[in-house]
PDB file of C-alpha atoms in Angstrom:
ATOM      1  CA  SER A 271      15.666 -46.227  89.279  1.00  0.00           C
ATOM      2  CA  LYS A 272      17.548 -48.337  91.750  1.00  0.00           C
ATOM      3  CA  LEU A 273      20.797 -47.269  93.620  1.00  0.00           C
ATOM      4  CA  THR A 274      23.506 -49.857  93.002  1.00  0.00           C
ATOM      5  CA  LEU A 275      26.158 -50.625  95.496  1.00  0.00           C
ATOM      6  CA  LYS A 276      28.590 -48.802  93.249  1.00  0.00           C
ATOM      7  CA  ASP A 277      26.165 -45.779  93.614  1.00  0.00           C
ATOM      8  CA  TYR A 278      26.258 -46.147  97.293  1.00  0.00           C
ATOM      9  CA  LEU A 279      30.144 -46.292  97.475  1.00  0.00           C
ATOM     10  CA  MET A 280      30.503 -42.983  95.502  1.00  0.00           C
ATOM     11  CA  LEU A 281      28.242 -41.090  97.561  1.00  0.00           C
ATOM     12  CA  ALA A 282      29.981 -42.387 100.712  1.00  0.00           C
ATOM     13  CA  GLY A 283      33.202 -41.183  99.036  1.00  0.00           C
ATOM     14  CA  ILE A 284      31.866 -37.649  98.065  1.00  0.00           C
ATOM     15  CA  ILE A 285      30.641 -37.354 101.816  1.00  0.00           C
ATOM     16  CA  ALA A 286      34.003 -38.381 103.237  1.00  0.00           C
ATOM     17  CA  LEU A 287      35.538 -36.087 100.846  1.00  0.00           C
ATOM     18  CA  LEU A 288      33.802 -33.137 101.960  1.00  0.00           C
ATOM     19  CA  VAL A 289      34.079 -34.093 105.644  1.00  0.00           C
ATOM     20  CA  SER A 290      37.843 -34.270 105.373  1.00  0.00           C
ATOM     21  CA  SER A 291      37.923 -30.793 103.336  1.00  0.00           C
ATOM     22  CA  PHE A 292      35.802 -29.256 105.962  1.00  0.00           C
ATOM     23  CA  SER A 293      38.221 -30.427 108.729  1.00  0.00           C
ATOM     24  CA  PHE A 294      41.194 -29.644 106.899  1.00  0.00           C
ATOM     25  CA  PHE A 295      40.332 -25.864 106.267  1.00  0.00           C
ATOM     26  CA  SER A 296      38.705 -25.667 110.044  1.00  0.00           C
ATOM     27  CA  TYR A 297      42.294 -26.392 111.288  1.00  0.00           C
ATOM     28  CA  VAL A 298      43.999 -24.356 109.011  1.00  0.00           C
ATOM     29  CA  GLY A 299      41.797 -21.394 109.966  1.00  0.00           C
ATOM     30  CA  THR A 300      42.221 -22.292 113.719  1.00  0.00           C
ATOM     31  CA  TYR A 301      45.831 -22.853 113.441  1.00  0.00           C
ATOM     32  CA  ALA A 302      46.385 -19.284 111.284  1.00  0.00           C
ATOM     33  CA  ASP A 303      44.120 -17.469 114.047  1.00  0.00           C
ATOM     34  CA  SER A 304      46.611 -18.873 116.924  1.00  0.00           C
ATOM     35  CA  MET A 305      49.735 -17.902 114.731  1.00  0.00           C
ATOM     36  CA  MET A 306      48.214 -14.186 114.338  1.00  0.00           C
ATOM     37  CA  MET A 307      47.545 -14.032 118.037  1.00  0.00           C
ATOM     38  CA  ARG A 308      50.920 -15.030 118.888  1.00  0.00           C
ATOM     39  CA  SER A 309      52.837 -12.517 116.657  1.00  0.00           C
ATOM     40  CA  PHE A 310      53.584  -8.942 117.609  1.00  0.00           C
ATOM     41  CA  SER A 311      55.666  -6.005 116.538  1.00  0.00           C
ATOM     42  CA  VAL A 312      57.342  -3.183 118.487  1.00  0.00           C
ATOM     43  CA  SER A 313      59.339  -0.151 117.019  1.00  0.00           C
ATOM     44  CA  GLY A 314      60.702   2.479 118.546  1.00  0.00           C
ATOM     45  CA  GLU A 315      63.407   5.431 117.871  1.00  0.00           C
ATOM     46  CA  ALA A 316      65.814   7.197 119.987  1.00  0.00           C
ATOM     47  CA  LYS A 317      68.986   9.186 119.263  1.00  0.00           C
ATOM     48  CA  ILE A 318      72.012   9.864 121.126  1.00  0.00           C
ATOM     49  CA  SER A 319      74.847  12.271 120.784  1.00  0.00           C
ATOM     50  CA  ALA A 320      78.374  10.822 120.824  1.00  0.00           C
ATOM     51  CA  SER A 321      81.805  11.958 119.766  1.00  0.00           C
ATOM     52  CA  PRO A 322      84.271   9.937 118.485  1.00  0.00           C
ATOM     53  CA  ASP A 323      86.792   8.715 120.882  1.00  0.00           C
ATOM     54  CA  ILE A 324      89.323   7.254 118.923  1.00  0.00           C
ATOM     55  CA  ALA A 325      90.919   7.746 115.403  1.00  0.00           C
ATOM     56  CA  GLU A 326      92.165   4.739 113.350  1.00  0.00           C
ATOM     57  CA  PHE A 327      94.466   4.685 110.219  1.00  0.00           C
ATOM     58  CA  ASP A 328      96.072   1.937 108.275  1.00  0.00           C
ATOM     59  CA  PHE A 329      99.878   1.528 107.451  1.00  0.00           C
ATOM     60  CA  GLY A 330     101.863  -0.617 105.525  1.00  0.00           C
ATOM     61  CA  VAL A 331     105.406  -1.593 104.185  1.00  0.00           C
ATOM     62  CA  VAL A 332     105.774  -2.868 100.546  1.00  0.00           C
ATOM     63  CA  SER A 333     109.138  -4.524  99.956  1.00  0.00           C
ATOM     64  CA  GLU A 334     110.367  -5.571  96.593  1.00  0.00           C
ATOM     65  CA  GLY A 335     113.119  -8.167  96.146  1.00  0.00           C
ATOM     66  CA  GLY A 336     115.115 -10.452  94.270  1.00  0.00           C
ATOM     67  CA  GLN A 337     114.416 -14.359  94.269  1.00  0.00           C
ATOM     68  CA  ASP A 338     115.732 -14.932  97.954  1.00  0.00           C
ATOM     69  CA  VAL A 339     112.332 -14.762  99.563  1.00  0.00           C
ATOM     70  CA  ALA A 340     114.105 -14.767 103.185  1.00  0.00           C
ATOM     71  CA  LYS A 341     115.851 -11.232 102.306  1.00  0.00           C
ATOM     72  CA  VAL A 342     112.784  -9.892 101.136  1.00  0.00           C
ATOM     73  CA  GLN A 343     110.866 -10.843 104.665  1.00  0.00           C
ATOM     74  CA  GLU A 344     113.845  -9.689 106.596  1.00  0.00           C
ATOM     75  CA  ALA A 345     113.859  -6.223 104.825  1.00  0.00           C
ATOM     76  CA  ASN A 346     110.038  -5.855 105.317  1.00  0.00           C
ATOM     77  CA  SER A 347     110.072  -7.140 108.759  1.00  0.00           C
ATOM     78  CA  THR A 348     112.992  -4.725 109.710  1.00  0.00           C
ATOM     79  CA  LYS A 349     110.837  -1.814 108.420  1.00  0.00           C
ATOM     80  CA  MET A 350     107.549  -3.030 110.021  1.00  0.00           C
ATOM     81  CA  ASN A 351     109.316  -3.287 113.337  1.00  0.00           C
ATOM     82  CA  LYS A 352     110.860   0.022 113.288  1.00  0.00           C
ATOM     83  CA  VAL A 353     107.367   1.706 112.679  1.00  0.00           C
ATOM     84  CA  ILE A 354     105.668  -0.350 115.414  1.00  0.00           C
ATOM     85  CA  ALA A 355     108.618   0.591 117.882  1.00  0.00           C
ATOM     86  CA  PHE A 356     108.297   4.157 116.957  1.00  0.00           C
ATOM     87  CA  LEU A 357     104.207   3.879 117.582  1.00  0.00           C
ATOM     88  CA  LYS A 358     104.850   2.406 121.051  1.00  0.00           C
ATOM     89  CA  GLU A 359     107.698   5.252 121.863  1.00  0.00           C
ATOM     90  CA  GLN A 360     104.711   7.604 121.090  1.00  0.00           C
ATOM     91  CA  GLY A 361     102.760   6.102 123.742  1.00  0.00           C
ATOM     92  CA  ILE A 362     100.483   3.609 121.256  1.00  0.00           C
ATOM     93  CA  ASP A 363      99.545   0.396 123.481  1.00  0.00           C
ATOM     94  CA  ALA A 364     100.800  -2.916 121.783  1.00  0.00           C
ATOM     95  CA  LYS A 365      96.677  -3.907 121.917  1.00  0.00           C
ATOM     96  CA  ASP A 366      96.121  -1.062 119.397  1.00  0.00           C
ATOM     97  CA  ILE A 367      98.397  -2.059 116.722  1.00  0.00           C
ATOM     98  CA  LYS A 368      96.917  -4.900 114.620  1.00  0.00           C
ATOM     99  CA  THR A 369      98.312  -6.362 111.448  1.00  0.00           C
ATOM    100  CA  ASN A 370      95.507  -7.115 109.238  1.00  0.00           C
ATOM    101  CA  ASN A 371      97.269  -8.240 106.068  1.00  0.00           C
ATOM    102  CA  TYR A 372     100.581 -10.117 104.933  1.00  0.00           C
ATOM    103  CA  ASN A 373     101.009 -10.747 101.332  1.00  0.00           C
ATOM    104  CA  LEU A 374     103.886 -12.393  99.430  1.00  0.00           C
ATOM    105  CA  GLU A 375     103.439 -12.316  95.943  1.00  0.00           C
ATOM    106  CA  PRO A 376     106.023 -13.186  92.862  1.00  0.00           C
ATOM    107  CA  ARG A 377     106.970 -10.907  90.204  1.00  0.00           C
ATOM    108  CA  TYR A 378     107.141 -12.190  86.678  1.00  0.00           C
ATOM    109  CA  GLN A 379     109.487 -11.211  83.627  1.00  0.00           C
ATOM    110  CA  TYR A 380     107.137 -11.763  80.368  1.00  0.00           C
ATOM    111  CA  TYR A 381     108.809 -12.171  76.958  1.00  0.00           C
ATOM    112  CA  SER A 382     107.533 -10.671  73.817  1.00  0.00           C
ATOM    113  CA  CYS A 383     107.784 -12.829  70.972  1.00  0.00           C
ATOM    114  CA  ARG A 384     107.023 -12.032  67.474  1.00  0.00           C
ATOM    115  CA  GLY A 385     105.625 -13.839  64.319  1.00  0.00           C
ATOM    116  CA  GLY A 386     106.127 -17.774  64.701  1.00  0.00           C
ATOM    117  CA  GLU A 387     108.845 -17.481  67.514  1.00  0.00           C
ATOM    118  CA  VAL A 388     108.479 -19.677  70.387  1.00  0.00           C
ATOM    119  CA  CYS A 389     108.008 -17.869  73.613  1.00  0.00           C
ATOM    120  CA  PRO A 390     109.716 -19.023  76.593  1.00  0.00           C
ATOM    121  CA  PRO A 391     107.486 -19.259  79.659  1.00  0.00           C
ATOM    122  CA  ALA A 392     107.230 -16.285  82.183  1.00  0.00           C
ATOM    123  CA  THR A 393     109.955 -16.643  84.725  1.00  0.00           C
ATOM    124  CA  ILE A 394     109.808 -15.145  88.531  1.00  0.00           C
ATOM    125  CA  VAL A 395     112.537 -12.545  88.729  1.00  0.00           C
ATOM    126  CA  GLY A 396     111.640 -11.378  92.495  1.00  0.00           C
ATOM    127  CA  TYR A 397     108.979 -11.071  95.082  1.00  0.00           C
ATOM    128  CA  THR A 398     106.863  -8.205  96.584  1.00  0.00           C
ATOM    129  CA  ILE A 399     105.539  -8.032 100.333  1.00  0.00           C
ATOM    130  CA  ARG A 400     102.789  -6.228 101.441  1.00  0.00           C
ATOM    131  CA  GLN A 401     102.323  -5.896 105.248  1.00  0.00           C
ATOM    132  CA  ASN A 402      99.576  -3.780 106.638  1.00  0.00           C
ATOM    133  CA  ALA A 403      98.385  -2.801 110.198  1.00  0.00           C
ATOM    134  CA  THR A 404      95.910  -0.772 111.824  1.00  0.00           C
ATOM    135  CA  VAL A 405      96.685   1.532 114.583  1.00  0.00           C
ATOM    136  CA  LYS A 406      94.137   3.024 117.212  1.00  0.00           C
ATOM    137  CA  ILE A 407      95.032   6.549 118.391  1.00  0.00           C
ATOM    138  CA  ARG A 408      93.180   7.715 121.584  1.00  0.00           C
ATOM    139  CA  ASP A 409      94.890  11.158 121.736  1.00  0.00           C
ATOM    140  CA  PHE A 410      93.841  13.242 118.921  1.00  0.00           C
ATOM    141  CA  SER A 411      96.621  15.531 119.471  1.00  0.00           C
ATOM    142  CA  LYS A 412      99.163  13.132 118.150  1.00  0.00           C
ATOM    143  CA  ILE A 413      97.283  12.213 114.707  1.00  0.00           C
ATOM    144  CA  SER A 414      99.638  14.405 112.736  1.00  0.00           C
ATOM    145  CA  ALA A 415     103.028  13.413 114.394  1.00  0.00           C
ATOM    146  CA  LEU A 416     102.022   9.805 113.954  1.00  0.00           C
ATOM    147  CA  LEU A 417     100.958  10.133 110.440  1.00  0.00           C
ATOM    148  CA  SER A 418     104.339  11.641 109.448  1.00  0.00           C
ATOM    149  CA  GLY A 419     106.263   9.407 111.826  1.00  0.00           C
ATOM    150  CA  VAL A 420     105.309   5.902 110.469  1.00  0.00           C
ATOM    151  CA  VAL A 421     106.349   7.394 106.797  1.00  0.00           C
ATOM    152  CA  LYS A 422     109.710   8.590 108.353  1.00  0.00           C
ATOM    153  CA  ASN A 423     110.287   5.209 109.984  1.00  0.00           C
ATOM    154  CA  GLY A 424     109.756   3.163 106.960  1.00  0.00           C
ATOM    155  CA  ALA A 425     105.999   2.800 106.086  1.00  0.00           C
ATOM    156  CA  ASN A 426     105.350   3.634 102.466  1.00  0.00           C
ATOM    157  CA  ASN A 427     101.610   3.310 102.472  1.00  0.00           C
ATOM    158  CA  VAL A 428      99.298   4.917 104.678  1.00  0.00           C
ATOM    159  CA  SER A 429      95.734   5.274 104.346  1.00  0.00           C
ATOM    160  CA  GLN A 430      92.138   5.455 105.430  1.00  0.00           C
ATOM    161  CA  MET A 431      91.883   7.915 108.449  1.00  0.00           C
ATOM    162  CA  ARG A 432      88.947   7.044 110.452  1.00  0.00           C
ATOM    163  CA  PHE A 433      87.207   8.828 113.341  1.00  0.00           C
ATOM    164  CA  THR A 434      84.939   6.014 115.605  1.00  0.00           C
ATOM    165  CA  PHE A 435      84.115   4.811 118.732  1.00  0.00           C
ATOM    166  CA  ASP A 436      86.276   2.102 120.897  1.00  0.00           C
ATOM    167  CA  ASP A 437      83.238   0.436 122.273  1.00  0.00           C
ATOM    168  CA  ARG A 438      80.188   0.702 119.616  1.00  0.00           C
ATOM    169  CA  ASP A 439      78.292  -1.875 121.449  1.00  0.00           C
ATOM    170  CA  LYS A 440      77.895   0.100 124.721  1.00  0.00           C
ATOM    171  CA  LEU A 441      76.621   2.871 122.445  1.00  0.00           C
ATOM    172  CA  LEU A 442      74.212   0.505 120.626  1.00  0.00           C
ATOM    173  CA  GLY A 443      73.151  -0.735 123.629  1.00  0.00           C
ATOM    174  CA  GLN A 444      72.368   3.013 125.190  1.00  0.00           C
ATOM    175  CA  VAL A 445      70.333   3.573 122.022  1.00  0.00           C
ATOM    176  CA  LYS A 446      68.200   0.490 122.291  1.00  0.00           C
ATOM    177  CA  GLY A 447      67.430   1.247 126.018  1.00  0.00           C
ATOM    178  CA  GLU A 448      66.633   4.854 125.058  1.00  0.00           C
ATOM    179  CA  ALA A 449      64.189   3.270 122.204  1.00  0.00           C
TER     180      ALA A 449
END
């Protein structure tokens, strides 16, 4: 039997496919081996002991008023400023008092309609302002006096007492150095 040109071309194509497949798999294997040689892992463990150096708590003033937003804001600001002045009088630095939320929201009057009555839309009857701040306390002996003092001076929302570290990054650096 005689081989035709078509047979030779098909044989050449199969050989070319085999050579390119071998080259591809050879390259992938070499690349994978080189990637394995480049990677490494390290693990370590360390512990340090540290006592919290600050206490923090959140406080806020919630003010409700009529439809005059400016009056509600003024009432809220007056109370909040009185609380902040008290904290400063107790030796808290201004940098340790941070406002973290200020929210103005309308209060609505909804109507109850029966049967086939056409109900009027809800109307705004007033506004509520919620202003919250966080205070850092560096002298733990003042915690109780500060908690009761902020309430006496106008805060009507006090929450989330936390004991923590002022410079967490420094402690994390120490732990990483030990590990």
